[in-house]
């Protein structure tokens, strides 16, 4: 199977144009990007959509003065007494808009007084019960995503989060968004680390991904994609959490990716490097591309890691679009 | 090194008596267990204290009508604008009461209007800056914890969470608490699974721990303790999350623990069993002891797993009290 024949590769190639298309519609967020009376929001999502909510927590709390909380569907379903969500804004993230438990969870929250916002990649409301229920819809793109592992829709979720922060607090410059699209266009054609990096990743028993703040979300989602696409044992951590215990299990046979938010590697990532040096665990520091600032450099770095997961899957002879053979994917576009 | 010579073993042995001592003081929670005006709470903690906050989220949302949110210190420190915590209740969990970043984080939250609650295991306020700052202190016990890995203090955190739910909403029966202490007393002397289970765990390349709701917190903390004490690659998951991707990386060489909340294994855990059967991945279903109901059976099951981590550490020739040799622990009691 050739990389360019995979749906995942085609999805990733589309990303820069879809980011620009979202930008053209971003003015609509003034109406849809709802907050609660106390300027807080509640987010729910699973898998990739869950790591997108983690990105939102960091961006919205750090840049947009907005307290950002997570909903765990299990406790919503099991609650013996109503929870006081009156006037709260509940954002539900689901690529398809059809994730049954997310729809059921939002319904329950709205029954307790929350107002809903759906973030989905499904333009057709007939096929999108989540957007119909919420009544407010942030559409990521008009381009369906068919592979099991979400790539372009995850990057578009990050993009929607950044534009929402901008709608709430004008915290970024328009040039930041433009630079990110340019960096994304470069990243989709990059052969990051070359074949040598693919070989190192393939040899590793365990892959670790360590980032701080917004890059913690990129780390978590990278790990998820290496698991989903390439069936690797892969885990994401924050730098603080990693040194708190997980580092103790890493050996010479593993490989750890460390995400630096800037060309100058910050102190907390350096501490992880020192700890890994002491254990003889190989690592790779992922420096962001030039010309785009934090947190916007999360976008090209995320693309780079998703392409690497795709390359690893192919090197292992797996079908990255459908690695577990669990779900038939029919390309119908 | 013999098990009975370890500080960790002695800590675990003490647990049932410390649970009873906490029960005797639980009436004090009426004053200290603060909620925000909208009956929500914000929790912060790292490592074991972080998994205790996860347990709190499930228990308080499911039984006590209390929305329970997490604070990520990173975004609190990085916030460019004040976050609106006026009237919010911020609970900080730290075994020692001296975790610097947790103290700094609570200080910032209180500067933005939050009222603080400290949950610690340090009775001496002179040595407890967190409790001094918060002004409200929930003391777990009068017995210091010296090993690197928190065992008794974690179980006491679960206990404080259960008693707090009781103070808020009288959702449990006094007999539930008594049954849990009795089950804990049995668990500290149990040789769960015998040497055969230790051998299976020792052979495994990767240990997975899967639970739902409150048992998700037990799963996460079990994984943490296997990493800290026994330097194993170990990971905790919720059942939904595990099937969403991580299961794809598990092979015949790994071992997965599945926590059942009842003698009858629920449907979502059965789905995980089916998926693991399909992959040939060995697993062990951990059934709770009889005579104690969910969620109280989390207490003896947690003790069982912590003792198993201790037994594995010793089987590997490690010092479970201080496995990385990073920190000198001097037994001074």
XYZ file of C-alpha atoms in Angstrom:
666
model
C 0.000 0.000 0.000
C 1.416 3.358 -1.013
C 1.084 6.356 1.259
C -0.569 8.480 -1.407
C -3.255 5.840 -1.909
C -4.458 6.080 1.682
C -7.508 8.101 2.638
C -5.607 9.326 5.691
C -2.900 10.872 3.502
C -5.516 12.570 1.334
C -7.274 13.906 4.435
C -4.042 15.387 5.738
C -3.273 16.965 2.342
C -6.637 18.726 2.399
C -6.052 20.273 5.813
C -4.453 23.643 4.884
C -7.287 24.493 2.477
C -9.893 23.464 5.059
C -8.231 25.669 7.685
C -8.541 28.612 5.288
C -12.157 27.760 4.545
C -12.901 27.739 8.285
C -11.160 31.097 8.677
C -13.472 32.562 6.031
C -16.471 31.492 8.152
C -14.978 32.332 11.572
C -17.071 35.484 11.951
C -20.034 33.190 12.644
C -18.485 32.240 15.990
C -19.687 35.549 17.442
C -23.148 33.964 17.511
C -22.428 30.293 18.149
C -19.532 30.375 20.653
C -21.640 30.492 23.794
C -20.346 30.882 27.351
C -22.150 30.551 30.689
C -23.097 33.573 32.773
C -19.854 33.281 34.745
C -17.836 32.974 31.490
C -17.221 29.271 32.011
C -17.853 26.415 29.579
C -18.326 22.637 29.910
C -16.890 20.349 27.229
C -17.529 16.736 26.325
C -15.862 14.515 23.721
C -14.294 11.069 23.408
C -11.081 9.904 21.756
C -9.646 12.611 19.480
C -12.519 14.912 20.320
C -11.530 14.443 23.964
C -7.949 15.547 23.323
C -9.345 18.546 21.421
C -11.238 19.519 24.598
C -7.921 19.311 26.487
C -6.398 21.744 23.970
C -9.417 24.009 24.507
C -8.916 23.980 28.283
C -5.353 25.253 27.938
C -6.063 27.840 25.226
C -9.267 29.251 26.667
C -7.983 29.434 30.246
C -4.571 30.816 29.275
C -5.618 33.309 26.586
C -9.353 33.950 26.793
C -10.244 34.313 30.486
C -12.652 31.386 30.218
C -12.810 28.592 32.812
C -13.056 25.353 30.833
C -14.370 22.181 32.479
C -14.797 18.586 31.342
C -17.919 16.466 31.401
C -17.445 12.708 31.982
C -20.503 11.074 30.387
C -20.428 8.163 32.847
C -21.190 10.316 35.867
C -23.834 12.289 33.951
C -25.669 9.048 33.125
C -25.269 7.638 36.626
C -26.228 10.792 38.553
C -28.960 10.002 41.120
C -29.836 13.693 41.572
C -30.042 16.515 39.036
C -26.821 18.471 38.619
C -27.197 22.229 38.527
C -26.294 23.127 34.918
C -28.740 26.060 34.730
C -27.351 28.685 32.380
C -24.198 26.646 31.720
C -22.802 26.336 28.190
C -22.204 22.684 27.233
C -20.053 22.087 24.147
C -20.178 18.624 22.601
C -17.370 17.627 20.223
C -18.035 14.775 17.787
C -16.571 14.448 14.301
C -19.652 12.709 12.917
C -22.293 14.407 15.080
C -23.710 10.907 15.541
C -21.837 9.613 18.595
C -24.783 8.150 20.502
C -23.527 8.550 24.035
C -22.416 12.129 23.390
C -25.884 12.974 22.059
C -27.521 11.281 25.069
C -25.163 13.092 27.429
C -25.884 16.517 25.918
C -29.616 15.776 26.065
C -29.350 15.082 29.788
C -27.274 18.236 30.405
C -29.802 20.340 28.488
C -32.585 18.754 30.539
C -30.802 20.134 33.607
C -30.702 23.647 32.138
C -27.534 23.744 30.026
C -27.496 25.381 26.600
C -25.757 23.318 23.922
C -23.116 23.901 21.275
C -22.184 21.131 18.807
C -18.750 21.033 17.168
C -18.901 18.557 14.291
C -17.660 17.818 10.785
C -21.095 16.893 9.385
C -22.737 19.630 7.309
C -25.942 17.691 6.652
C -28.203 18.331 9.647
C -30.370 15.348 8.703
C -27.397 13.138 9.540
C -26.320 15.180 12.552
C -28.508 14.595 15.637
C -25.966 16.365 17.859
C -26.184 19.666 15.966
C -29.981 19.417 15.784
C -30.193 18.873 19.543
C -27.746 21.655 20.451
C -29.352 24.228 18.177
C -25.940 25.889 17.787
C -23.490 24.311 15.386
C -19.825 24.993 14.737
C -19.122 23.158 11.480
C -15.484 22.173 11.019
C -15.557 21.558 7.260
C -17.628 20.354 4.349
C -15.266 17.452 3.732
C -16.168 14.077 5.240
C -13.595 12.057 7.131
C -13.733 8.319 6.464
C -10.695 6.658 8.096
C -11.027 5.301 11.646
C -8.343 7.673 12.975
C -9.320 11.361 12.940
C -6.589 13.538 11.426
C -7.940 16.565 9.568
C -10.995 16.848 11.825
C -8.747 16.940 14.919
C -6.621 19.730 13.437
C -9.803 21.589 12.514
C -10.999 21.192 16.109
C -7.774 22.857 17.302
C -8.406 25.571 14.726
C -11.984 26.124 15.914
C -10.656 26.407 19.477
C -8.103 29.057 18.454
C -10.699 31.046 16.493
C -13.146 30.826 19.405
C -10.523 32.295 21.755
C -10.075 35.056 19.185
C -13.836 35.696 19.003
C -14.022 35.963 22.803
C -10.964 38.037 23.532
C -9.037 39.191 20.437
C -5.983 37.614 22.019
C -4.167 36.765 18.762
C -3.089 38.630 15.628
C -4.634 37.751 12.244
C -1.061 37.156 11.046
C -0.757 34.279 13.581
C -3.560 32.393 11.830
C -2.054 33.062 8.394
C 1.372 31.844 9.524
C -0.184 28.637 10.860
C -1.846 27.860 7.511
C 1.453 28.431 5.727
C 3.259 26.153 8.191
C 0.519 23.521 7.784
C 0.973 23.618 3.992
C 4.688 22.966 4.468
C 4.091 20.216 7.058
C 1.802 18.118 4.840
C 4.696 17.678 2.400
C 7.426 17.175 4.966
C 9.187 13.822 5.407
C 9.921 14.545 9.056
C 12.970 12.668 10.289
C 13.143 10.629 7.079
C 13.311 6.822 6.960
C 15.753 6.801 9.847
C 13.089 8.127 12.241
C 10.546 5.568 10.996
C 13.091 2.824 11.709
C 13.705 4.141 15.229
C 9.984 4.335 15.934
C 9.438 0.841 14.536
C 12.139 -0.614 16.778
C 10.773 0.986 19.956
C 8.892 -1.203 22.432
C 6.989 1.748 23.851
C 6.479 5.267 22.504
C 6.119 8.185 24.901
C 4.951 11.683 23.912
C 5.604 14.497 26.362
C 4.352 18.070 26.067
C 3.235 20.914 28.297
C 0.053 22.965 28.115
C -1.390 22.985 24.603
C 1.387 20.603 23.485
C 0.144 18.160 26.105
C -2.981 17.820 23.942
C -0.815 17.285 20.836
C 1.152 14.654 22.801
C -2.028 12.829 23.884
C -3.481 12.854 20.399
C -0.219 11.755 18.787
C -0.153 8.768 21.136
C -3.774 7.985 20.259
C -3.012 8.030 16.523
C 0.076 5.813 16.887
C -2.147 3.345 18.749
C -5.032 3.544 16.301
C -3.168 3.673 12.995
C 0.012 1.760 13.774
C -1.037 -0.469 16.702
C 1.890 0.783 18.777
C 2.021 0.960 22.574
C 2.012 4.732 22.817
C 1.273 7.144 25.633
C 0.979 10.899 26.032
C 1.936 12.836 29.163
C 2.413 16.321 30.500
C 6.020 17.033 31.479
C 5.129 17.343 35.184
C 3.143 14.110 35.198
C 5.820 12.171 33.279
C 8.502 12.878 35.869
C 6.067 12.002 38.657
C 6.190 8.271 37.920
C 5.821 7.101 34.304
C 9.475 7.873 33.493
C 10.416 5.043 35.881
C 9.139 2.444 33.429
C 11.110 3.687 30.399
C 14.154 1.723 29.270
C 16.759 1.641 26.501
C 14.268 -0.163 24.267
C 11.723 2.684 24.234
C 11.543 6.045 22.469
C 10.163 9.311 23.830
C 9.126 12.359 21.800
C 9.490 15.676 23.625
C 7.580 18.640 22.243
C 9.233 22.022 22.650
C 6.976 25.068 22.184
C 9.955 27.118 20.952
C 13.411 26.750 19.402
C 14.814 27.308 22.900
C 13.866 24.167 24.834
C 12.192 25.178 28.123
C 13.404 24.098 31.543
C 10.691 21.492 32.224
C 11.430 19.645 28.969
C 15.150 19.833 29.769
C 14.452 18.143 33.096
C 12.767 15.279 31.230
C 15.818 15.024 28.931
C 18.110 14.755 31.965
C 15.934 12.035 33.498
C 15.894 10.060 30.222
C 19.661 10.480 29.776
C 20.081 8.987 33.246
C 18.072 5.917 32.213
C 19.633 5.543 28.767
C 16.195 5.970 27.162
C 16.410 7.357 23.605
C 14.376 10.472 22.897
C 13.715 12.943 20.113
C 13.099 16.604 20.808
C 10.520 17.887 18.328
C 11.316 21.545 17.646
C 8.518 23.553 16.044
C 8.980 24.873 12.498
C 10.130 28.467 12.144
C 7.857 31.347 11.211
C 4.917 30.395 13.426
C 4.562 31.112 17.125
C 3.170 29.156 20.051
C 0.357 28.067 20.345
C -0.156 28.170 16.552
C 2.865 25.936 15.990
C 0.820 23.097 17.520
C -0.889 22.818 14.109
C 2.150 21.942 11.939
C 3.701 19.812 14.694
C 0.475 17.829 14.977
C 0.423 17.261 11.201
C 4.028 16.072 11.345
C 3.237 13.482 14.029
C 0.115 12.211 12.263
C 2.097 11.704 9.060
C 4.734 9.841 11.072
C 2.035 7.532 12.504
C 0.836 6.935 8.946
C 4.376 6.134 7.762
C 4.864 3.725 10.683
C 1.582 1.953 9.917
C 2.680 1.422 6.303
C 6.154 0.286 7.392
C 4.391 -2.347 9.514
C 2.246 -3.478 6.615
C -0.959 -2.201 8.204
C -3.810 -0.381 6.519
C -3.713 2.966 8.350
C -7.252 3.838 7.247
C -8.674 0.777 8.919
C -5.959 -0.849 11.025
C -8.054 -3.183 13.151
C -10.293 -4.344 10.357
C -13.180 -3.457 12.640
C -15.100 -1.160 10.386
C -15.495 -1.132 6.648
C -14.612 2.202 5.153
C -15.932 2.835 1.678
C -14.493 5.812 -0.151
C -17.548 7.403 -1.740
C -16.510 10.968 -2.392
C 14.015 -7.614 51.505
C 10.981 -9.097 53.229
C 7.538 -7.664 52.626
C 6.888 -7.102 56.317
C 10.057 -5.021 56.605
C 8.856 -2.455 54.082
C 7.353 0.848 55.149
C 4.763 0.421 52.406
C 3.511 -2.819 53.941
C 3.283 -1.196 57.373
C 1.381 1.756 55.891
C -1.123 -0.578 54.270
C -1.560 -2.543 57.516
C -2.444 0.667 59.340
C -5.162 1.615 56.885
C -8.266 0.005 58.480
C -7.582 1.670 61.846
C -6.967 5.027 60.137
C -10.251 4.720 58.238
C -12.038 4.228 61.562
C -10.201 7.173 63.102
C -11.321 9.364 60.192
C -14.899 8.151 60.615
C -14.806 9.286 64.247
C -13.907 12.806 63.057
C -16.182 12.887 59.987
C -18.733 15.163 61.676
C -16.222 17.998 61.179
C -16.858 17.863 57.426
C -20.112 19.773 57.957
C -17.931 22.855 58.443
C -14.959 22.208 56.177
C -16.544 20.588 53.092
C -17.271 23.787 51.220
C -19.144 24.069 47.916
C -19.604 27.046 45.583
C -22.860 28.963 45.374
C -23.998 26.788 42.460
C -23.043 23.605 44.389
C -19.982 23.012 42.237
C -16.398 22.407 43.354
C -12.967 22.725 41.706
C -10.264 20.175 42.552
C -6.524 20.149 42.070
C -3.959 17.431 42.795
C -1.044 15.637 41.121
C -0.121 11.964 40.935
C -2.121 9.912 43.456
C -3.875 13.027 44.675
C -4.926 13.574 41.063
C -6.500 10.119 40.815
C -8.265 10.824 44.117
C -9.840 13.899 42.477
C -11.031 11.622 39.651
C -12.716 9.376 42.236
C -14.302 12.506 43.746
C -15.703 13.574 40.373
C -17.521 10.270 39.942
C -18.781 9.988 43.528
C -19.868 13.586 43.992
C -21.555 13.884 40.593
C -23.235 10.462 40.794
C -24.342 10.496 44.436
C -24.171 14.030 45.818
C -25.593 16.365 43.153
C -22.297 18.259 43.031
C -20.618 19.268 39.756
C -16.928 18.473 40.206
C -14.311 20.130 37.982
C -10.548 19.812 37.634
C -7.944 22.553 37.811
C -4.826 22.118 35.630
C -2.112 24.139 37.376
C -0.328 24.880 34.088
C -3.168 26.941 32.672
C -3.723 28.704 36.006
C -0.081 29.831 36.030
C -0.091 30.798 32.356
C -3.422 32.656 32.335
C -2.996 36.133 30.798
C -6.317 37.361 32.210
C -7.966 36.708 35.573
C -10.320 33.735 35.601
C -13.621 34.283 37.336
C -13.391 32.050 40.437
C -15.457 34.403 42.629
C -17.343 32.357 45.194
C -15.953 29.081 43.841
C -14.751 26.351 46.215
C -11.224 25.179 45.340
C -10.085 21.926 46.956
C -6.357 21.184 46.906
C -5.247 17.585 47.536
C -1.657 17.025 48.671
C -0.465 14.250 50.982
C 2.280 16.389 52.515
C 0.566 19.776 52.288
C 3.901 21.038 50.973
C 3.616 20.476 47.219
C 4.930 23.844 46.031
C 3.067 24.155 42.771
C -0.222 23.111 44.376
C 0.234 25.794 47.055
C 1.097 28.393 44.388
C -1.894 27.318 42.304
C -4.333 27.593 45.227
C -2.887 31.005 46.093
C -3.605 32.226 42.574
C -7.153 30.795 42.607
C -7.853 32.464 45.959
C -6.495 35.737 44.550
C -9.214 35.438 41.891
C -11.921 34.980 44.521
C -11.979 31.241 45.246
C -12.298 29.916 48.796
C -9.867 27.125 49.629
C -10.064 23.666 51.184
C -6.891 21.644 51.823
C -6.987 17.840 51.978
C -3.694 16.646 53.461
C -2.083 14.044 55.699
C 0.002 16.550 57.700
C -1.418 17.392 61.128
C 1.279 19.920 62.011
C 0.161 23.235 60.516
C 3.679 24.633 60.857
C 4.757 22.116 58.232
C 1.612 22.492 56.139
C 1.554 25.693 54.050
C -1.385 24.394 52.003
C -3.695 24.039 55.016
C -2.567 27.421 56.386
C -3.329 29.097 53.055
C -6.716 27.419 52.572
C -7.920 28.138 56.097
C -10.049 24.971 55.916
C -8.319 21.656 56.462
C -9.518 18.099 56.010
C -6.876 16.017 57.774
C -6.620 12.450 56.509
C -4.739 10.951 59.465
C -2.175 11.585 62.165
C 0.173 8.990 60.694
C 2.918 10.195 58.358
C 3.534 8.484 55.045
C 7.210 8.093 54.151
C 7.488 5.860 51.048
C 7.568 7.513 47.616
C 4.357 5.764 46.524
C 1.215 6.883 48.371
C -0.848 3.923 49.590
C -2.667 4.613 52.853
C -3.034 8.331 52.116
C -4.687 7.532 48.765
C -7.187 5.183 50.407
C -7.862 7.834 53.047
C -8.479 10.354 50.256
C -11.122 8.009 48.812
C -12.565 7.715 52.297
C -12.691 11.496 52.765
C -14.474 11.751 49.403
C -17.097 9.187 50.462
C -17.663 10.892 53.823
C -17.926 14.287 52.119
C -20.657 12.949 49.819
C -22.393 11.686 52.954
C -22.082 15.085 54.670
C -23.594 16.803 51.625
C -26.413 14.460 50.792
C -26.823 11.522 53.212
C -26.613 9.273 50.172
C -25.103 6.235 51.951
C -25.958 4.103 54.990
C -23.640 4.083 58.029
C -23.467 0.304 57.560
C -21.793 0.861 54.149
C -18.850 2.580 55.838
C -18.596 -0.142 58.487
C -18.640 -2.883 55.858
C -15.833 -1.134 53.967
C -13.599 -1.032 57.063
C -14.227 -4.719 57.663
C -13.406 -5.528 54.033
C -10.257 -3.372 54.257
C -9.130 -5.307 57.345
C -9.521 -8.545 55.389
C -7.785 -7.133 52.295
C -4.591 -6.082 54.109
C -3.984 -9.741 55.000
C -5.025 -11.227 51.684
C -2.508 -12.874 49.339
C -4.595 -12.024 46.298
C -3.987 -14.436 43.441
C -1.050 -16.024 45.269
C 2.426 -16.475 43.765
C 0.906 -17.545 40.472
C -0.537 -14.048 39.904
C 2.786 -12.412 40.802
C 4.472 -14.628 38.205
C 1.911 -13.678 35.548
C 2.325 -9.984 36.320
C 6.116 -10.287 36.280
C 6.067 -11.934 32.857
C 3.813 -9.292 31.286
C 5.369 -6.728 28.959
C 2.600 -4.219 29.609
C -0.027 -4.067 32.352
C -3.441 -2.569 31.631
C -6.033 -1.675 34.283
C -9.589 -1.086 33.125
C -12.465 0.179 35.258
C -15.576 2.288 34.901
C -16.686 5.257 36.994
C -15.173 5.151 40.476
C -13.235 2.005 39.489
C -11.636 4.037 36.715
C -9.886 5.989 39.489
C -8.797 2.718 41.152
C -7.517 1.548 37.743
C -5.526 4.761 37.181
C -4.021 4.680 40.647
C -3.182 0.974 40.442
C -1.290 1.671 37.222
C 0.528 4.563 38.893
C 1.614 2.358 41.816
C 2.834 -0.462 39.539
C 4.926 2.155 37.731
C 6.229 3.809 40.888
C 6.853 0.777 43.089
C 7.621 -1.930 40.556
C 8.863 0.072 37.543
C 6.366 -1.677 35.275
C 4.855 -0.252 32.093
C 1.331 0.100 33.416
C -1.683 2.069 32.264
C -5.170 2.758 33.547
C -8.231 3.274 31.349
C -11.971 3.617 31.465
C -13.752 0.772 29.671
C -15.118 3.103 26.962
C -11.739 4.701 26.335
C -9.898 1.350 26.249
C -12.029 0.005 23.420
C -11.660 3.300 21.546
C -8.020 2.631 20.619
C -5.620 1.411 23.335
C -6.852 -2.184 23.070
C -5.311 -2.262 19.571
C -1.808 -2.268 21.035
C -2.332 -5.210 23.424
C -0.819 -8.571 22.537
C -0.361 -12.077 23.945
C 2.601 -10.822 25.972
C 0.577 -8.323 28.028
C -1.842 -8.646 30.948
C -4.989 -6.616 31.597
C -6.841 -6.291 34.908
C -10.571 -5.664 34.574
C -12.375 -4.279 37.601
C -15.959 -5.393 38.054
C -18.085 -3.326 40.461
C -20.185 -6.401 41.301
C -20.071 -10.204 41.269
C -22.100 -10.028 38.053
C -19.696 -8.594 35.470
C -21.383 -5.662 33.675
C -21.849 -5.451 29.924
C -19.105 -2.882 29.231
C -16.461 -5.000 30.985
C -17.734 -8.063 29.094
C -17.186 -6.183 25.835
C -13.559 -5.601 26.839
C -13.207 -9.332 27.628
C -14.513 -10.213 24.161
C -12.075 -7.792 22.517
C -9.137 -9.211 24.503
C -10.195 -12.799 23.748
C -10.130 -11.880 20.067
C -6.537 -10.676 20.383
C -5.335 -13.513 22.616
C -4.416 -11.002 25.333
C -4.494 -12.544 28.830
C -6.646 -10.772 31.398
C -7.788 -11.119 34.980
C -11.238 -10.031 36.088
C -10.981 -8.594 39.597
C -14.256 -9.356 41.375
C -14.913 -7.315 44.512
C -14.989 -9.083 47.890
C -18.401 -10.036 49.239
C -20.206 -8.148 51.989
C -19.456 -4.634 50.741
C -21.309 -2.761 48.030
C -20.224 -0.441 45.241
C -18.720 2.173 45.529
C -17.383 1.110 48.952
C -15.822 -2.021 47.480
C -13.308 0.276 45.742
C -11.495 0.435 49.103
C -10.614 -3.272 49.546
C -9.967 -3.713 45.805
C -7.544 -0.793 45.879
C -5.709 -2.313 48.867
C -5.479 -5.616 47.019
C -3.870 -3.986 43.976
C -1.411 -1.938 46.037
C -0.268 -5.080 47.848
C 0.149 -6.794 44.479
C 2.351 -3.908 43.264
C 4.398 -4.294 46.444
C 4.752 -8.054 45.905
C 5.833 -7.480 42.289
C 8.444 -4.912 43.357
C 9.929 -7.412 45.818
C 9.823 -10.216 43.234
C 11.874 -7.931 40.973
C 14.387 -7.223 43.719
C 13.374 -3.565 43.998
C 12.928 -1.530 47.154
C 9.226 -0.640 46.922
C 9.600 2.198 49.432
C 12.133 3.959 47.266
C 12.286 2.206 43.888
C 14.170 4.822 41.883
C 16.698 5.629 44.577
C 15.768 9.263 43.983
C 14.828 10.266 47.473
C 16.171 9.149 50.811
C 13.445 7.940 53.108
C 14.333 7.726 56.775
C 11.916 5.830 58.979
C 11.665 8.005 62.083
C 8.465 6.928 63.754
